[in-house]
Short mmCIF file of C-alpha atoms in Angstrom, two decimals:
data_model
loop_
_atom_site.label_atom_id
_atom_site.label_comp_id
_atom_site.label_asym_id
_atom_site.label_seq_id
_atom_site.Cartn_x
_atom_site.Cartn_y
_atom_site.Cartn_z
CA UNK A 31 0.00 0.00 0.00
CA UNK A 32 2.76 2.43 0.88
CA UNK A 33 5.92 0.68 -0.20
CA UNK A 34 7.05 4.07 -1.46
CA UNK A 35 7.58 5.18 2.14
CA UNK A 36 9.91 2.29 2.88
CA UNK A 37 11.73 2.87 -0.40
CA UNK A 38 12.32 6.50 0.56
CA UNK A 39 13.58 5.48 4.00
CA UNK A 40 15.96 2.88 2.62
CA UNK A 41 17.32 5.35 0.10
CA UNK A 42 17.80 8.10 2.69
CA UNK A 43 19.12 6.23 5.73
CA UNK A 44 22.03 4.00 4.81
CA UNK A 45 24.09 3.96 8.00
CA UNK A 46 22.12 1.36 9.92
CA UNK A 47 19.44 3.77 11.15
CA UNK A 48 16.84 1.28 9.95
CA UNK A 49 17.15 -1.95 11.86
CA UNK A 50 14.38 -3.77 10.08
CA UNK A 51 11.56 -3.07 7.66
CA UNK A 52 8.53 -5.07 6.71
CA UNK A 53 5.00 -5.17 5.44
CA UNK A 54 2.09 -6.98 6.99
CA UNK A 55 -1.51 -7.05 5.76
CA UNK A 56 -0.76 -4.08 3.57
CA UNK A 57 0.71 -2.02 6.42
CA UNK A 58 4.33 -1.00 6.13
CA UNK A 59 6.48 -0.77 9.21
CA UNK A 60 10.07 0.06 10.06
CA UNK A 61 12.14 -0.51 13.16
CA UNK A 62 14.29 2.53 13.79
CA UNK A 63 17.50 2.76 15.79
CA UNK A 64 16.84 4.69 18.98
CA UNK A 65 19.28 7.55 18.32
CA UNK A 66 17.81 8.21 14.84
CA UNK A 67 14.18 8.32 15.99
CA UNK A 68 13.61 12.06 15.62
CA UNK A 69 15.65 12.33 12.40
CA UNK A 70 13.60 9.62 10.71
CA UNK A 71 10.34 11.21 11.85
CA UNK A 72 11.42 14.64 10.71
CA UNK A 73 12.36 13.23 7.31
CA UNK A 74 9.06 11.41 6.88
CA UNK A 75 7.11 14.54 7.70
CA UNK A 76 9.07 16.91 5.45
CA UNK A 77 9.84 14.71 2.45
CA UNK A 78 7.73 15.64 -0.57
CA UNK A 79 7.03 11.99 -1.40
CA UNK A 80 6.00 10.75 2.04
CA UNK A 81 4.42 13.93 3.52
CA UNK A 82 3.37 12.17 6.71
CA UNK A 83 1.83 15.24 8.28
CA UNK A 84 -0.73 13.72 10.62
CA UNK A 85 0.09 12.04 13.94
CA UNK A 86 -2.23 9.09 14.52
CA UNK A 87 -1.02 7.22 17.56
CA UNK A 88 1.97 6.77 19.81
CA UNK A 89 2.19 4.23 22.57
CA UNK A 90 4.50 1.63 24.05
CA UNK A 91 4.56 -2.14 24.30
CA UNK A 92 6.07 -4.07 27.19
CA UNK A 93 7.70 -7.27 25.93
CA UNK A 94 9.09 -8.17 29.38
CA UNK A 95 11.54 -10.91 28.48
CA UNK A 96 12.93 -9.37 25.34
CA UNK A 97 15.89 -7.02 25.21
CA UNK A 98 15.26 -4.15 24.73
CA UNK A 99 12.21 -4.55 26.91
CA UNK A 100 9.96 -1.82 25.51
CA UNK A 101 8.88 -0.85 22.04
CA UNK A 102 7.60 2.63 21.36
CA UNK A 103 5.16 2.42 18.45
CA UNK A 104 4.22 5.39 16.31
CA UNK A 105 1.63 5.64 13.57
CA UNK A 106 1.63 8.52 11.10
CA UNK A 107 -0.63 9.30 8.17
CA UNK A 108 -0.44 11.54 5.15
CA UNK A 109 -3.59 13.49 4.43
CA UNK A 110 -2.33 14.47 0.98
CA UNK A 111 -1.02 11.07 -0.11
CA UNK A 112 -3.49 8.96 1.86
CA UNK A 113 -0.88 6.51 3.08
CA UNK A 114 0.41 5.55 6.49
CA UNK A 115 3.37 3.96 8.20
CA UNK A 116 4.17 2.38 11.55
CA UNK A 117 7.49 2.99 13.27
CA UNK A 118 9.07 1.09 16.16
CA UNK A 119 11.92 2.00 18.45
CA UNK A 120 13.30 -0.38 21.06
CA UNK A 121 13.86 1.10 24.52
CA UNK A 122 15.81 -0.86 27.15
CA UNK A 123 14.63 -0.97 30.75
CA UNK A 124 17.81 0.36 32.40
CA UNK A 125 17.90 3.46 30.17
CA UNK A 126 14.18 3.95 29.65
CA UNK A 127 14.47 7.02 27.48
CA UNK A 128 13.62 8.07 23.95
CA UNK A 129 13.84 11.39 22.15
CA UNK A 130 10.53 13.23 22.01
CA UNK A 131 8.85 13.77 18.64
CA UNK A 132 6.68 16.60 19.95
CA UNK A 133 8.95 18.94 18.00
CA UNK A 134 8.00 17.11 14.79
CA UNK A 135 4.32 16.47 15.46
CA UNK A 136 3.00 18.63 18.35
CA UNK A 137 -0.05 16.35 18.48
CA UNK A 138 2.02 13.65 20.15
CA UNK A 139 2.36 15.72 23.34
CA UNK A 140 -0.33 13.90 25.34
CA UNK A 141 0.45 10.54 23.71
CA UNK A 142 3.97 10.69 25.06
CA UNK A 143 2.66 11.69 28.47
CA UNK A 144 0.39 8.67 28.39
CA UNK A 145 3.21 6.32 27.37
CA UNK A 146 5.29 7.76 30.21
CA UNK A 147 2.42 7.39 32.68
CA UNK A 148 1.55 3.80 31.75
CA UNK A 149 4.96 2.36 30.85
CA UNK A 150 7.54 4.67 32.38
CA UNK A 151 9.26 5.48 29.10
CA UNK A 152 10.67 8.97 29.47
CA UNK A 153 10.80 11.27 26.46
CA UNK A 154 13.82 13.52 26.27
CA UNK A 155 12.90 17.04 25.22
CA UNK A 156 9.19 16.75 25.98
CA UNK A 157 7.87 20.17 27.11
CA UNK A 158 5.79 18.92 30.06
CA UNK A 159 6.32 15.25 30.90
CA UNK A 160 3.81 14.66 33.73
CA UNK A 161 1.39 11.83 34.37
CA UNK A 162 -1.76 12.32 32.35
CA UNK A 163 -4.22 9.65 33.55
CA UNK A 164 -3.04 8.54 36.98
CA UNK A 165 -2.81 10.87 39.97
CA UNK A 166 0.57 12.33 40.98
CA UNK A 167 0.64 10.21 44.16
CA UNK A 168 0.60 7.00 42.09
CA UNK A 169 3.77 4.94 42.35
CA UNK A 170 4.93 2.84 39.41
CA UNK A 171 3.57 2.36 35.91
CA UNK A 172 0.39 0.28 35.76
CA UNK A 173 0.56 -1.18 32.26
CA UNK A 174 3.98 -2.72 32.77
CA UNK A 175 3.61 -6.47 32.77
CA UNK A 176 5.26 -6.76 36.18
CA UNK A 177 2.79 -4.37 37.85
CA UNK A 178 0.63 -6.56 40.14
CA UNK A 179 -2.76 -7.01 38.51
CA UNK A 180 -4.84 -6.29 41.61
CA UNK A 181 -2.62 -3.80 43.33
CA UNK A 182 -4.53 -0.67 44.32
CA UNK A 183 -3.21 2.68 45.45
CA UNK A 184 -6.27 4.31 46.98
CA UNK A 185 -6.43 8.03 47.70
CA UNK A 186 -9.37 7.67 50.10
CA UNK A 187 -11.08 4.77 51.83
CA UNK A 188 -13.81 4.53 54.44
CA UNK A 189 -12.70 3.41 57.84
CA UNK A 190 -14.10 0.27 59.39
CA UNK A 191 -14.79 -1.76 56.27
CA UNK A 192 -13.24 -5.11 55.45
CA UNK A 193 -9.82 -4.64 53.96
CA UNK A 194 -9.46 -1.00 54.94
CA UNK A 195 -6.10 0.09 56.26
CA UNK A 196 -7.53 1.82 59.35
CA UNK B 102 -44.18 6.66 77.64
CA UNK B 103 -46.36 9.38 76.13
CA UNK B 104 -43.33 11.20 74.80
CA UNK B 105 -42.05 8.06 73.10
CA UNK B 106 -45.33 7.47 71.31
CA UNK B 107 -45.37 11.09 70.27
CA UNK B 108 -41.78 10.83 69.00
CA UNK B 109 -42.31 7.66 67.01
CA UNK B 110 -45.50 9.01 65.44
CA UNK B 111 -43.81 12.24 64.44
CA UNK B 112 -40.84 10.29 63.11
CA UNK B 113 -43.09 8.09 61.00
CA UNK B 114 -44.79 11.15 59.55
CA UNK B 115 -41.47 12.86 58.87
CA UNK B 116 -40.04 9.75 57.22
CA UNK B 117 -43.19 9.40 55.15
CA UNK B 118 -42.68 12.94 53.92
CA UNK B 119 -39.00 12.37 53.29
CA UNK B 120 -39.45 9.30 51.17
CA UNK B 121 -41.72 11.13 48.74
CA UNK B 122 -39.57 14.23 48.41
CA UNK B 123 -36.16 12.92 47.50
CA UNK B 124 -33.88 15.49 45.95
CA UNK B 125 -31.42 13.55 43.91
CA UNK B 126 -27.89 14.44 42.96
CA UNK B 127 -26.84 12.20 40.05
CA UNK B 128 -23.09 11.59 40.16
CA UNK B 129 -22.91 10.38 36.58
CA UNK B 130 -19.54 9.11 35.43
CA UNK B 131 -20.15 6.51 32.75
CA UNK B 132 -22.48 4.76 30.32
CA UNK B 133 -25.10 3.98 33.02
CA UNK B 134 -25.93 7.66 32.69
CA UNK B 135 -27.91 6.94 29.53
CA UNK B 136 -30.07 4.50 31.42
CA UNK B 137 -30.44 6.97 34.25
CA UNK B 138 -31.67 9.61 31.80
CA UNK B 139 -34.16 7.13 30.44
CA UNK B 140 -35.38 6.40 33.94
CA UNK B 141 -35.71 10.07 34.74
CA UNK B 142 -37.41 10.91 31.43
CA UNK B 143 -41.18 10.72 30.91
CA UNK B 144 -41.35 7.10 29.73
CA UNK B 145 -40.29 5.61 33.05
CA UNK B 146 -40.76 8.82 35.00
CA UNK B 147 -38.81 8.73 38.22
CA UNK B 148 -40.86 11.75 39.29
CA UNK B 149 -43.84 9.51 40.03
CA UNK B 150 -42.01 8.44 43.16
CA UNK B 151 -41.39 11.93 44.41
CA UNK B 152 -37.80 12.09 43.18
CA UNK B 153 -38.77 15.02 41.05
CA UNK B 154 -35.80 16.82 39.60
CA UNK B 155 -32.08 16.36 39.83
CA UNK B 156 -30.28 19.05 41.79
CA UNK B 157 -26.87 19.85 40.43
CA UNK B 158 -25.49 20.96 43.74
CA UNK B 159 -24.97 18.40 46.50
CA UNK B 160 -25.96 21.05 49.06
CA UNK B 161 -29.52 20.99 47.74
CA UNK B 162 -29.75 17.22 47.55
CA UNK B 163 -30.39 14.38 49.96
CA UNK B 164 -30.17 11.41 47.60
CA UNK B 165 -26.83 10.69 45.96
CA UNK B 166 -27.16 8.40 42.96
CA UNK B 167 -23.75 7.08 41.90
CA UNK B 168 -24.18 6.27 38.23
CA UNK B 169 -21.13 4.59 36.75
CA UNK B 170 -17.57 3.56 37.42
CA UNK B 171 -15.69 5.29 40.22
CA UNK B 172 -11.95 5.53 39.67
CA UNK B 173 -9.39 5.96 42.39
CA UNK B 174 -8.70 9.40 41.03
CA UNK B 175 -12.37 10.40 41.32
CA UNK B 176 -12.81 8.97 44.80
CA UNK B 177 -11.83 12.13 46.70
CA UNK B 178 -14.36 14.13 44.66
CA UNK B 179 -17.11 11.63 45.44
CA UNK B 180 -16.26 11.75 49.14
CA UNK B 181 -16.38 15.53 49.05
CA UNK B 182 -19.75 15.56 47.31
CA UNK B 183 -21.14 13.19 49.92
CA UNK B 184 -19.73 15.23 52.79
CA UNK B 185 -21.41 18.38 51.45
CA UNK B 186 -24.90 16.90 51.37
CA UNK B 187 -27.47 17.74 54.04
CA UNK B 188 -28.39 15.10 56.58
CA UNK B 189 -30.22 12.80 56.59
CA UNK B 190 -28.94 11.62 53.22
CA UNK B 191 -29.10 8.44 51.21
CA UNK B 192 -26.90 6.83 48.61
CA UNK B 193 -27.86 4.55 45.74
CA UNK B 194 -25.21 2.66 43.76
CA UNK B 195 -26.54 2.49 40.21
CA UNK B 196 -25.13 -0.43 38.20
CA UNK B 197 -22.47 -3.03 38.97
CA UNK B 198 -19.54 -0.67 38.54
CA UNK B 199 -20.76 1.60 41.31
CA UNK B 200 -21.75 -1.42 43.42
CA UNK B 201 -18.66 -3.60 43.13
CA UNK B 202 -16.38 -2.22 40.44
CA UNK B 203 -18.05 -4.53 37.93
CA UNK B 204 -15.78 -6.15 35.42
CA UNK B 205 -13.03 -3.65 36.11
CA UNK B 206 -10.61 -5.42 38.38
CA UNK B 207 -7.54 -3.30 37.94
CA UNK B 208 -5.26 -0.57 39.19
CA UNK B 209 -7.60 2.33 38.48
CA UNK B 210 -11.09 1.34 39.59
CA UNK B 211 -12.53 1.49 43.09
CA UNK B 212 -14.06 -1.93 43.87
CA UNK B 213 -17.45 -0.50 44.79
CA UNK B 214 -18.44 3.00 45.86
CA UNK B 215 -19.05 1.62 49.37
CA UNK B 216 -15.28 1.64 49.79
CA UNK B 217 -15.56 5.43 49.88
CA UNK B 218 -18.98 6.27 51.33
CA UNK B 219 -21.82 4.24 52.87
CA UNK B 220 -24.32 2.94 50.31
CA UNK B 221 -27.97 2.20 51.15
CA UNK B 222 -29.24 0.46 48.02
CA UNK B 223 -27.30 -1.42 45.35
CA UNK B 224 -28.87 -1.76 41.91
CA UNK B 225 -27.04 -4.42 39.90
CA UNK B 226 -27.03 -4.61 36.12
CA UNK B 227 -24.80 -3.46 33.30
CA UNK B 228 -26.65 -1.21 32.93
CA UNK B 229 -29.72 -1.91 35.09
CA UNK B 230 -33.07 -1.71 33.36
CA UNK B 231 -35.26 1.23 34.39
CA UNK B 232 -37.62 -1.20 36.12
CA UNK B 233 -34.76 -2.31 38.34
CA UNK B 234 -33.96 1.29 39.17
CA UNK B 235 -37.55 1.99 40.12
CA UNK B 236 -37.56 -1.17 42.23
CA UNK B 237 -34.38 0.03 43.93
CA UNK B 238 -35.97 3.40 44.58
CA UNK B 239 -39.01 1.75 46.16
CA UNK B 240 -36.66 -0.35 48.26
CA UNK B 241 -34.96 2.84 49.40
CA UNK B 242 -38.31 4.47 50.20
CA UNK B 243 -39.24 1.54 52.40
CA UNK B 244 -35.94 1.83 54.15
CA UNK B 245 -36.42 5.55 54.67
CA UNK B 246 -39.88 4.91 56.11
CA UNK B 247 -38.39 2.44 58.58
CA UNK B 248 -35.67 4.95 59.46
CA UNK B 249 -32.98 2.52 58.38
CA UNK B 250 -30.95 4.61 55.99
CA UNK B 251 -27.31 4.74 56.99
CA UNK B 252 -27.27 8.41 57.88
CA UNK B 253 -30.63 8.09 59.65
CA UNK B 254 -29.13 5.39 61.84
CA UNK B 255 -26.02 7.44 62.49
CA UNK B 256 -28.10 10.49 63.42
CA UNK B 257 -30.20 8.37 65.74
CA UNK B 258 -27.13 6.90 67.39
CA UNK B 259 -25.61 10.35 67.80
CA UNK B 260 -28.79 11.51 69.50
CA UNK B 261 -28.22 8.81 72.10
CA UNK B 262 -30.79 6.28 70.96
CA UNK B 263 -30.22 2.57 71.08
CA UNK B 264 -29.66 1.48 67.50
CA UNK B 265 -29.86 -2.13 66.35
CA UNK B 266 -26.78 -3.27 64.52
CA UNK B 267 -28.79 -5.27 62.03
CA UNK B 268 -30.25 -2.44 60.03
CA UNK B 269 -30.48 -4.19 56.70
CA UNK B 270 -33.03 -6.86 56.06
CA UNK B 271 -34.68 -8.28 52.99
CA UNK B 272 -37.83 -6.58 51.89
CA UNK B 273 -41.17 -7.91 53.20
CA UNK B 274 -39.48 -10.39 55.45
CA UNK B 275 -39.14 -10.49 59.19
CA UNK B 276 -35.68 -10.13 60.64
CA UNK B 277 -34.38 -13.42 62.04
CA UNK B 278 -33.41 -13.16 65.66
CA UNK B 279 -29.91 -14.40 64.93
CA UNK B 280 -29.18 -11.79 62.28
CA UNK B 281 -26.26 -9.55 63.02
CA UNK B 282 -25.30 -7.89 59.76
CA UNK B 283 -23.01 -4.88 59.62
CA UNK B 284 -25.22 -1.83 59.51
CA UNK B 285 -23.66 -0.24 56.45
CA UNK B 286 -24.09 -3.20 54.16
CA UNK B 287 -22.14 -4.27 51.16
CA UNK B 288 -20.65 -7.69 50.56
CA UNK B 289 -17.44 -8.52 52.34
CA UNK B 290 -14.61 -7.88 49.98
CA UNK B 291 -11.03 -8.02 51.02
CA UNK B 292 -8.40 -6.45 48.82
CA UNK B 293 -5.67 -8.71 47.69
#
């Protein structure tokens, strides 16, 4: 569907910035080296062939036993060309950090905050990296696979009920 | 003796008046709200039971209807709304999410609004049908008439009266002598 995007990427980035590319069910994807993340995004937005001007989605995936542990997944769409692409970047647990693409697509501001809130991936250069869904008192990142499924961090509870701390 | 009879008669009259003039505050957070609107609208007509119009300030309300999922982040707001209401006040948990957390068993959802504030009537269903809601309202009215709402019991205890612990009993059924339920109700749920 949008092989042209991958062709442009392969032609432009020849120094190992692209770790892997592929196509599945008509959706093209590319795995990008972590330090080239913003450069690749910037190129895809500005290139006259790809023109990926619309941010669709950005989130993370926790693959627990794999190294690097997290994938940040980004979807972008071109309103003019009517094609889309999916980008991955691997983020290891001990240096859970990725460059922010808010400078490329400002619409990813809250998406990156959500990925930070739920998975603990920090985005370098984000203008306001706070939790977006959970409250500031919350400890940990609930969508990580090692977060206990039934762990609760209540802000208020009635006293004198079964299971209450008081 | 004469004073007691006078008191109980006046109380019965007051409770009778209260149960037909409920001022509801709908705390609507989720999809159950659609069903609540249907119940309040002319077809099912909650107003027939004296719960005429929703007040959008808790200070003007005495019936808190919790309609929808309560998240941990919302819990302080719900507690604050409840604390602002005039006494005596009653609480209805509308739908399974408000009653028990429903199918949300996770980091963000309060497992039942009764973890935050006392609840008088639980209406199960996802969402409950309007008939169930009306049935729950009638159940609440009967409880109000008997003076068995949670805040009624608390007020009575604060005034120095002897209050039975077993304040909740099935409708139209005599209380077994051995019953000793907790007065605030709700199934026993321990957090893991």
